Short mmCIF file of C-alpha atoms and ligand atoms in Angstrom, two decimals:
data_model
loop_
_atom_site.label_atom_id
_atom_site.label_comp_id
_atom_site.label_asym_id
_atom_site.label_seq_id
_atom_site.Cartn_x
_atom_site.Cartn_y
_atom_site.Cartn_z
CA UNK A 1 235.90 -97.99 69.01
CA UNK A 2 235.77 -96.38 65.18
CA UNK A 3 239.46 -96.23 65.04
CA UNK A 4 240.03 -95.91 61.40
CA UNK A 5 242.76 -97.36 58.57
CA UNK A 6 245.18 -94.48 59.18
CA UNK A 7 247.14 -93.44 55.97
CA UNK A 8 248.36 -89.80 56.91
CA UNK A 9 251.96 -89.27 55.82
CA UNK A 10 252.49 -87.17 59.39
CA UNK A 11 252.42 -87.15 62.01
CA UNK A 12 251.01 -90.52 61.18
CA UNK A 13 249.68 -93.88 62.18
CA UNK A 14 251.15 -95.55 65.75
CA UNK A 15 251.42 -99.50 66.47
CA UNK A 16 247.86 -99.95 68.32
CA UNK A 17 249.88 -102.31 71.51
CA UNK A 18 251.98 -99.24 71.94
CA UNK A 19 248.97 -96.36 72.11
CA UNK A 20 247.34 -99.33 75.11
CA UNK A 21 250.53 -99.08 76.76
CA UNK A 22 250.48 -96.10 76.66
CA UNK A 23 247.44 -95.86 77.70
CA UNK A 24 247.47 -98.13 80.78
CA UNK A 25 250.33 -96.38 82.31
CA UNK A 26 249.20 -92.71 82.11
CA UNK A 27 248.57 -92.08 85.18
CA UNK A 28 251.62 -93.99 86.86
CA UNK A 29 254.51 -95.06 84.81
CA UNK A 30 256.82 -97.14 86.47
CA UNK A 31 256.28 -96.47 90.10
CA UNK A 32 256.66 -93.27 89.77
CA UNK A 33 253.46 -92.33 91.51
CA UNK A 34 252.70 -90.12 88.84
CA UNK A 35 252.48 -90.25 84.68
CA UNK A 36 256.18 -89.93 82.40
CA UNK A 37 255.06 -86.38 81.57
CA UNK A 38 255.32 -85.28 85.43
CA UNK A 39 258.79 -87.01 86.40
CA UNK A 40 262.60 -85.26 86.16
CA UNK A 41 264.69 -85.77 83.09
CA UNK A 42 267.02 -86.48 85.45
CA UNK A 43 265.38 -88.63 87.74
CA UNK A 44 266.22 -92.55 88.03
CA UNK A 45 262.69 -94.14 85.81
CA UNK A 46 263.18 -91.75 82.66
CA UNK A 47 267.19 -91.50 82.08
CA UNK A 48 266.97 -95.83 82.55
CA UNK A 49 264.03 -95.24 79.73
CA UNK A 50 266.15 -93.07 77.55
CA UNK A 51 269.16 -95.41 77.72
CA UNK A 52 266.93 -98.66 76.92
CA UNK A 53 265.68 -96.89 73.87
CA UNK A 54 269.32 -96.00 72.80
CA UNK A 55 270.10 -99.78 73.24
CA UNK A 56 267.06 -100.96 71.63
CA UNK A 57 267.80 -98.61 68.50
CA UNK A 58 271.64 -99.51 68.67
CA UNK A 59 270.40 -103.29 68.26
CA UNK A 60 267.76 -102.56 65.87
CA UNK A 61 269.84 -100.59 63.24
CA UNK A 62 273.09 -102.29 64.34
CA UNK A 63 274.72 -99.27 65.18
CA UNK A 64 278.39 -99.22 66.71
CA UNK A 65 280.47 -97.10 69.46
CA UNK A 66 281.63 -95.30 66.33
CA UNK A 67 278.25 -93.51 66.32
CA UNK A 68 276.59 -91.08 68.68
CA UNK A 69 272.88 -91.76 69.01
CA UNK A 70 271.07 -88.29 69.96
CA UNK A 71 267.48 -87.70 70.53
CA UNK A 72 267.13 -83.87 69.78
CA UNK A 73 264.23 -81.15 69.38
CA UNK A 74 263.13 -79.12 66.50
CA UNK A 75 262.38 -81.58 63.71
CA UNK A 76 264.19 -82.59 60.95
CA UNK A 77 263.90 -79.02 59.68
CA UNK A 78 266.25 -78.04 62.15
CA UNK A 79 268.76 -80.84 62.09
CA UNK A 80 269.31 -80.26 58.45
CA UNK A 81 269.89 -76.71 59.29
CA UNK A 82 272.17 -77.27 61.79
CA UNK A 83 274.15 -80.01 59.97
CA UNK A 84 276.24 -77.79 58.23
CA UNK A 85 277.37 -75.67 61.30
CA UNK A 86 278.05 -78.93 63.19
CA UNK A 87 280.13 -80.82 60.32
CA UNK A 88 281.22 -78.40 57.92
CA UNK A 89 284.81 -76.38 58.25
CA UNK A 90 284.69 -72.86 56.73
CA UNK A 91 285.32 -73.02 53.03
CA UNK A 92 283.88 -76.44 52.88
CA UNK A 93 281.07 -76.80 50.20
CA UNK A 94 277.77 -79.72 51.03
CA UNK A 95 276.79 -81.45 48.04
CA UNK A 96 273.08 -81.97 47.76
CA UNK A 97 271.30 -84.38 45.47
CA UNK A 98 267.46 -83.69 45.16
CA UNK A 99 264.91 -85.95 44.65
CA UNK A 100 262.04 -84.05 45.97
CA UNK A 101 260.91 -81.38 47.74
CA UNK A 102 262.79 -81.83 51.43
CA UNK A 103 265.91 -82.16 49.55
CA UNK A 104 265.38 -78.69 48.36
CA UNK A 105 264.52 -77.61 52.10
CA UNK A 106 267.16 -79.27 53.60
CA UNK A 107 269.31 -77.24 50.53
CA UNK A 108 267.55 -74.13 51.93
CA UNK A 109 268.14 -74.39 55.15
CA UNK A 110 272.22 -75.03 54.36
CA UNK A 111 272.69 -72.19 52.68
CA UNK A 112 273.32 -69.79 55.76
CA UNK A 113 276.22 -71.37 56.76
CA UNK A 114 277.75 -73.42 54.26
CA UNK A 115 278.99 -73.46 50.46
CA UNK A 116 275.98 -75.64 48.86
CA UNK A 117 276.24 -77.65 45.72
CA UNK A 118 273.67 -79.20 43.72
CA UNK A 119 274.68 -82.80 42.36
CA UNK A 120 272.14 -83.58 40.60
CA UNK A 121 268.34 -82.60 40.64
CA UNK A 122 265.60 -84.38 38.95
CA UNK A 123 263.05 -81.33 39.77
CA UNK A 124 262.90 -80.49 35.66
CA UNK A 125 261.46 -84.19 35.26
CA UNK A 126 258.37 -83.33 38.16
CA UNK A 127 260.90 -85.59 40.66
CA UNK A 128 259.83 -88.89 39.00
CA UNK A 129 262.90 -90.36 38.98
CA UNK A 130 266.39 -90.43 40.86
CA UNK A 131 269.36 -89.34 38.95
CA UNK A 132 271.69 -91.74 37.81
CA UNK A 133 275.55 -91.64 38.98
CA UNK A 134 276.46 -90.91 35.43
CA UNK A 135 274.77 -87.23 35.83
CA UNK A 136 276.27 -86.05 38.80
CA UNK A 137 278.51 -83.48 39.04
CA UNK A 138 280.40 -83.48 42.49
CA UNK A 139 282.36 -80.74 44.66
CA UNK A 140 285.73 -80.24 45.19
CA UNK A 141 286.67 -79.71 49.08
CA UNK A 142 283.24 -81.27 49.94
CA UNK A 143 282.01 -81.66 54.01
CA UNK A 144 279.47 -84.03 53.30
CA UNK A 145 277.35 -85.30 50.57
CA UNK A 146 272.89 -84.99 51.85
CA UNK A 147 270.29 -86.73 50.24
CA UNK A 148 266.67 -87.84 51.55
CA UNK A 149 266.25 -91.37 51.50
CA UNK A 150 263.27 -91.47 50.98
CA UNK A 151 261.08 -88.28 49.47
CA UNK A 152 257.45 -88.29 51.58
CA UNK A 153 255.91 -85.84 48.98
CA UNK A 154 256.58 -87.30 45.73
CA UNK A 155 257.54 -90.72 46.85
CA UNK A 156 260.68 -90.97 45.55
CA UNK A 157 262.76 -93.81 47.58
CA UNK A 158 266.36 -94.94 47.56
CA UNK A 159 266.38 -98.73 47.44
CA UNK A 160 270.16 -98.63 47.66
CA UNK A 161 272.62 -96.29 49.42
CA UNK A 162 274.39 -94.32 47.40
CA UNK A 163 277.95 -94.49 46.50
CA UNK A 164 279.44 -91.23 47.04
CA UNK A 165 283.13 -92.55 47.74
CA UNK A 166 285.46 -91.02 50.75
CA UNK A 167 283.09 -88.12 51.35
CA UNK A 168 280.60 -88.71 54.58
CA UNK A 169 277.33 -89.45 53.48
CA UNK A 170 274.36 -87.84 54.98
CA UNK A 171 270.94 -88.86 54.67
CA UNK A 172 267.23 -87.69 55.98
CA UNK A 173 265.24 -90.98 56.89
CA UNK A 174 262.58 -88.84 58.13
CA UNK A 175 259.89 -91.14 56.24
CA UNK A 176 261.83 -94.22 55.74
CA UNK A 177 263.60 -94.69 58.94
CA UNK A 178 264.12 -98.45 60.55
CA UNK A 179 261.67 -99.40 57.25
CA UNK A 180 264.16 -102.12 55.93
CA UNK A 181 267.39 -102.87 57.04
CA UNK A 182 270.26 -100.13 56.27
CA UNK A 183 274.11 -100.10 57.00
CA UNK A 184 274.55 -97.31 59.11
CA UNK A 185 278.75 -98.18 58.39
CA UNK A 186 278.26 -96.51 55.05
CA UNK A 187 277.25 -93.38 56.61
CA UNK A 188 278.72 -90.13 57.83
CA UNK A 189 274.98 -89.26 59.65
CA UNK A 190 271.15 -90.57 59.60
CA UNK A 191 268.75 -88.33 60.70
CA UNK A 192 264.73 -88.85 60.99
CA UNK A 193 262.06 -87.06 62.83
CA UNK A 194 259.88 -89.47 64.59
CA UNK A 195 256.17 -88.63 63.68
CA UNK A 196 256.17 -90.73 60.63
CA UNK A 197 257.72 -94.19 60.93
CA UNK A 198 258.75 -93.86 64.98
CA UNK A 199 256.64 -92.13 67.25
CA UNK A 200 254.97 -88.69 68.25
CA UNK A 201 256.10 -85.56 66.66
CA UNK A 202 258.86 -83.68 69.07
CA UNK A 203 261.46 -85.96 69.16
CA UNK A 204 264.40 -86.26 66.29
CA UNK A 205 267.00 -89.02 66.17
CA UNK A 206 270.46 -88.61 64.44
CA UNK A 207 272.98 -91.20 64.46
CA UNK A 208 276.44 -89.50 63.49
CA UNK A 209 279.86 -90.67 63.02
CA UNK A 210 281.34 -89.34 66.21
CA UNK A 211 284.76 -88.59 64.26
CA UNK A 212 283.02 -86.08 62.70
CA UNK A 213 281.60 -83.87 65.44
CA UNK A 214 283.67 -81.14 66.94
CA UNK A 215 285.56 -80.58 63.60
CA UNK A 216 284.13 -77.42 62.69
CA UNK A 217 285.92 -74.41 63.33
CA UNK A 218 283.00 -71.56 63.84
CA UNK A 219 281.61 -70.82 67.68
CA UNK A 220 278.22 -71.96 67.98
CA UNK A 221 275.64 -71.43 70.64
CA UNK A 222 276.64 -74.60 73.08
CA UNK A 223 272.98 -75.52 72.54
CA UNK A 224 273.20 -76.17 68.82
CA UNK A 225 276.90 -77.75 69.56
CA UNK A 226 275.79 -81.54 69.03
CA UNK A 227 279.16 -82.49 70.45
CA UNK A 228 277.64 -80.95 73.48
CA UNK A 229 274.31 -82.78 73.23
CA UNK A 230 276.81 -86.66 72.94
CA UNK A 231 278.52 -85.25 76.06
CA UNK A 232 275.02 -84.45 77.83
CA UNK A 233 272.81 -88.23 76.68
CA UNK A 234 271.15 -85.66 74.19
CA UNK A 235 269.84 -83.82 78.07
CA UNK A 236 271.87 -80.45 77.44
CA UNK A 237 268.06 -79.14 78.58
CA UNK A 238 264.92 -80.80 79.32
CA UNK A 239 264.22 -82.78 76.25
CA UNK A 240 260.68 -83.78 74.99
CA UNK A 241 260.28 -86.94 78.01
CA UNK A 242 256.62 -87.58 76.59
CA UNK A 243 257.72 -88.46 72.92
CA UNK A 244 260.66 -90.18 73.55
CA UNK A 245 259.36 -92.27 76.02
CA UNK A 246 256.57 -93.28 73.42
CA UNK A 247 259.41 -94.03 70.93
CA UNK A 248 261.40 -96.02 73.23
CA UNK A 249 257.83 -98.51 73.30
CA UNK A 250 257.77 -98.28 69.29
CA UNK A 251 261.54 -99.83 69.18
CA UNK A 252 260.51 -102.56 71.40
CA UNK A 253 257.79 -102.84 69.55
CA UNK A 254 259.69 -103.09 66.57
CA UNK A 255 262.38 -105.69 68.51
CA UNK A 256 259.07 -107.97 69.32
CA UNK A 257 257.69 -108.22 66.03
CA UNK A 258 261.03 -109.24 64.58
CA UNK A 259 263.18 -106.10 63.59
CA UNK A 260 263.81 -104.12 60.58
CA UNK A 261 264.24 -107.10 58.71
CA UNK A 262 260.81 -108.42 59.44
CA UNK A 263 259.58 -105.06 58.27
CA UNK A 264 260.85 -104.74 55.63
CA UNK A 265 259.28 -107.85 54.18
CA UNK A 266 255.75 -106.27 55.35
CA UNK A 267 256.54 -102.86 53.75
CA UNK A 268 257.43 -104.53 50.36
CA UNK A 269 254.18 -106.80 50.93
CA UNK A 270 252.03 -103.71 51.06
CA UNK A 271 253.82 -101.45 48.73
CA UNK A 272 253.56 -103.79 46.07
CA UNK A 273 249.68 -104.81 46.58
CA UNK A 274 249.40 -100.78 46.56
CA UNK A 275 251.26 -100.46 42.99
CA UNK A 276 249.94 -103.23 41.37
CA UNK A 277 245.95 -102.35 42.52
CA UNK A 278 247.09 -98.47 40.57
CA UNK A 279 249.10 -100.39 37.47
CA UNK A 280 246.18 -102.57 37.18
CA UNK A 281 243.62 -99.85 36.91
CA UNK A 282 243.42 -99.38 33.12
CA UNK A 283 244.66 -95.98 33.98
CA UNK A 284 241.80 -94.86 36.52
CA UNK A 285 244.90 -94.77 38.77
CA UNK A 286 248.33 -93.94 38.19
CA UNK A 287 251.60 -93.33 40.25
CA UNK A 288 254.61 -91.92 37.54
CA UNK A 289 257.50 -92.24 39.26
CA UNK A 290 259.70 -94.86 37.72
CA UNK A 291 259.70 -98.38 38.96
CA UNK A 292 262.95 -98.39 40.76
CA UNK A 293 262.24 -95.21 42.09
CA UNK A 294 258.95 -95.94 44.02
CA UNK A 295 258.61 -95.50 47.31
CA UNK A 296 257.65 -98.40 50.01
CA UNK A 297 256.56 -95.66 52.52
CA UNK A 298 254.44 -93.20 50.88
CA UNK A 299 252.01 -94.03 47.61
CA UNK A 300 251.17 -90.76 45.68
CA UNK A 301 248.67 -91.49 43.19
CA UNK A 302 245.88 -89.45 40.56
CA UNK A 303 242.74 -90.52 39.82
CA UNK A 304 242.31 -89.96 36.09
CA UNK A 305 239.29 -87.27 36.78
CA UNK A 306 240.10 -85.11 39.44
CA UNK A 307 236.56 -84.53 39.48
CA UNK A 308 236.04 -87.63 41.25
CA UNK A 309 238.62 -86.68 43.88
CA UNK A 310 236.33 -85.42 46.58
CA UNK A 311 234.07 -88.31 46.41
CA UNK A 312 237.06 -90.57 46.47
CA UNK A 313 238.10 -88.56 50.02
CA UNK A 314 234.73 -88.99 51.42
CA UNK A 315 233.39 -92.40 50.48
CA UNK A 316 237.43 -93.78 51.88
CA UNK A 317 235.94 -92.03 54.67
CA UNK A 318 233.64 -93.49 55.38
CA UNK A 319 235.18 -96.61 54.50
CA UNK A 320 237.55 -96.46 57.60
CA UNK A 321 240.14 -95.17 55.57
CA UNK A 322 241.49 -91.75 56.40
CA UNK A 323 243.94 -89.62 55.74
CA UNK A 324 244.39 -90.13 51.74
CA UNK A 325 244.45 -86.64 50.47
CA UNK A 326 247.52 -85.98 48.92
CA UNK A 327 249.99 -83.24 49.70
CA UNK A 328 248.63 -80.05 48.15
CA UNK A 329 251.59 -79.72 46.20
CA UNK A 330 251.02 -82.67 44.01
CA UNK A 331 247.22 -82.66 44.60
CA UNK A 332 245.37 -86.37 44.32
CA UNK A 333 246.00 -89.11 47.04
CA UNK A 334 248.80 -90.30 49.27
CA UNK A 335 249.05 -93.43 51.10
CA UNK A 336 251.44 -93.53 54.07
CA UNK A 337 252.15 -97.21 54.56
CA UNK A 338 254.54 -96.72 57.49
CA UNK A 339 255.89 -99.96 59.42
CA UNK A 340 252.50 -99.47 61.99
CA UNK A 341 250.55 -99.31 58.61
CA UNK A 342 249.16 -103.79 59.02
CA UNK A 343 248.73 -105.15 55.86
CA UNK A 344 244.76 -105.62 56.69
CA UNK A 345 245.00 -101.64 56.28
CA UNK A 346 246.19 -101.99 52.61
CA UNK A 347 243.98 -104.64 51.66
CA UNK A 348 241.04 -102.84 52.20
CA UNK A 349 242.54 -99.62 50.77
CA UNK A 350 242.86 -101.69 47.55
CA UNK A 351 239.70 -103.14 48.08
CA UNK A 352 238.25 -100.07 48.13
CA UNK A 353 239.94 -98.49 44.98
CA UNK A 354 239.13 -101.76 42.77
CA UNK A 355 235.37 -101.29 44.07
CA UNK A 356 235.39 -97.73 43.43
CA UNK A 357 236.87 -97.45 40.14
CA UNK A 358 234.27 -100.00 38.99
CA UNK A 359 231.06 -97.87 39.97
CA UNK A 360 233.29 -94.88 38.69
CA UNK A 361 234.93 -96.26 35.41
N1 PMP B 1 262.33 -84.60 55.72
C1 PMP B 1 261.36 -85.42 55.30
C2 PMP B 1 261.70 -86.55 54.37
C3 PMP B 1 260.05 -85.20 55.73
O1 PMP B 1 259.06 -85.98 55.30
C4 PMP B 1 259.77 -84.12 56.61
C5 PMP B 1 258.39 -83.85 57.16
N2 PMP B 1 257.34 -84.18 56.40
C6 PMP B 1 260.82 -83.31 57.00
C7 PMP B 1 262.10 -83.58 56.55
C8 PMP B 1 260.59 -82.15 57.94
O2 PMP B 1 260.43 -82.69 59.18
P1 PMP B 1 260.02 -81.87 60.49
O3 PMP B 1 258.61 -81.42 60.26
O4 PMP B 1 260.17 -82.88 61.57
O5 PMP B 1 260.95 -80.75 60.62
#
């Protein structure tokens, strides 16, 4: 086995007892006489597997009736584009504070069908920072108010949720989902595609107030009606068995090892061993975003001399560590420290940065 340290922000790292599950029933899950990937939707073994996994996220997040739990397609590119259709009423403007780059996609993708409004952006200060209350100008006649929890590019993260008063609060937990626990009451809608901090890529969860589905007033295509997806158990056509079946086993992992609050102790753990090994560099490393800002899930950091970048990449490499180049459009490293991400992973990450800013200082 040469499975290595696996830092890539997504699709990323999976729990290893999960991928041996996995692996062990392949070929015939659950009496089936044949793997998950070759079984009905429909059929008895996967819609008791898609329930459990609704339970065991229910329990896990501590979400109510109040909520619908769907398991949907198309990433959570196209949830934030279908958002507005779904919970927006015609002449209704969505607010949008950015803190990085999928705000500004998520903004994007609103724009078709919805009045959009910019709260606040911190894009003029390189998204180093979140904006504070005081600087935010809000809407009038406002659907919802979106921001991303937590920003995977330039590793911006909430550590609180937002006050945004009356108006239902929407929020992309794409790369910070189940990371910590979160009270889904002070929410309108989560949202979070799996490949980072849940499972495979082709499966996206949304937890929405269900008060607020049906409201809108346009005709949509019944297949992009989520009401229609809550009436259906998220089956309105064959969804992606193979990934949600693999995320059902990462919530039980997740319920095993001791739930979100249990994780979030770990992620703080490693996130701070991360941040201190970069702060205590003498400046060989550095991470700019401001303290209360920084991210628990994904570590952007420089190295002072890009030059030394590629031999950083290789010699992590071949250290076991893979999967540090950062996103190309903040160039240096990333480290995805995602709740699979064990703490053995991050020690010899910082092992390895201490050791090679020596030979390289
Ligand atoms: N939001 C965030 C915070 C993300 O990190 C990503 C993917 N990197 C997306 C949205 C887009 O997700 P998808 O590729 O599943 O559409």
């Amino acid at each position: 086995m040469s499975r290595a340290f696996n830092f890539s922000a997504g699709p990323a790292t999976l729990p290893e007892p999960v991928l041996v599950q996995v692996q062990q029933e392949l070929l015939e899950w659950q009496g089936e006489r044949a793997s998950v990937m070759e079984v009905s939707h429909r059929g008895k073994a996967f819609v008791e597997c898609a329930a459990q996994s609704e339970a065991d996220l229910r329990e896990l997040m501590g979400v109510s009736d109040d909520f619908a739990v769907l398991f949907l397609q198309g990433g959570a590119t196209t949830v934030s584009a279908l958002l507005p259709m779904n919970l927006a009423q015609s002449g209704q403007t969505g607010e949008y504070l950015l803190t990085g780059h999928w705000g500004e996609k998520a903004l994007e993708n609103a724009k078709a069908s919805v009045n959009t409004h910019v709260v606040a952006s911190d894009k003029a200060n390189a998204y180093r920072n979140i904006p504070a209350p005081g600087d935010w100008r809000r809407a009038t006649d406002s659907a919802y108010f979106h921001y991303t929890s937590n920003e995977t590019i330039h590793g911006v993260e909430f550590a609180d949720v937002p006050d945004v008063g009356d108006t239902p609060l929407i929020a992309d937990f794409s790369s910070n989902f189940l990371a910590r626990p979160v009270d889904v009451n002070r929410f309108g809608m989560i949202y979070a595609g799996a490949q980072k901090n849940l499972g495979p890529a082709g499966i996206t969860i949304a937890v929405i107030r269900k008060e607020l589905l049906g409201r809108h007033q346009r005709q949509l295509p019944p297949i992009f009606e989520w009401e229609n997806q809550l009436k259906n158990d998220s089956m309105f056509n064959t969804p992606p068995t193979f990934p949600w079946y693999v995320t059902g086993l990462v919530l039980k992992w997740m319920k095993a090892e001791g739930g979100t609050a249990a994780f979030a102790q770990r992620n703080a753990e490693k996130a701070s061993l991360l941040y201190r090994t970069i702060d205590q560099s003498g400046g060989f490393y550095r991470n700019e975003v401001a303290a209360s800002a920084r991210s628990s899930m994904n570590v952007p950091f420089m190295l002072q001399d890009e030059a030394l970048d590629k031999a950083f990449l290789k010699e992590s490499e071949q250290a076991g560590l893979m999967g540090l180049k950062g996103h190309r459009a903040l160039g240096g490293m990333r480290a995805s420290i995602y709740n699979a991400m064990p703490l053995p992973g991050v020690q010899a990450l910082a092992s390895f940065m201490q050791d090679f800013a020596v030979r390289n200082g």
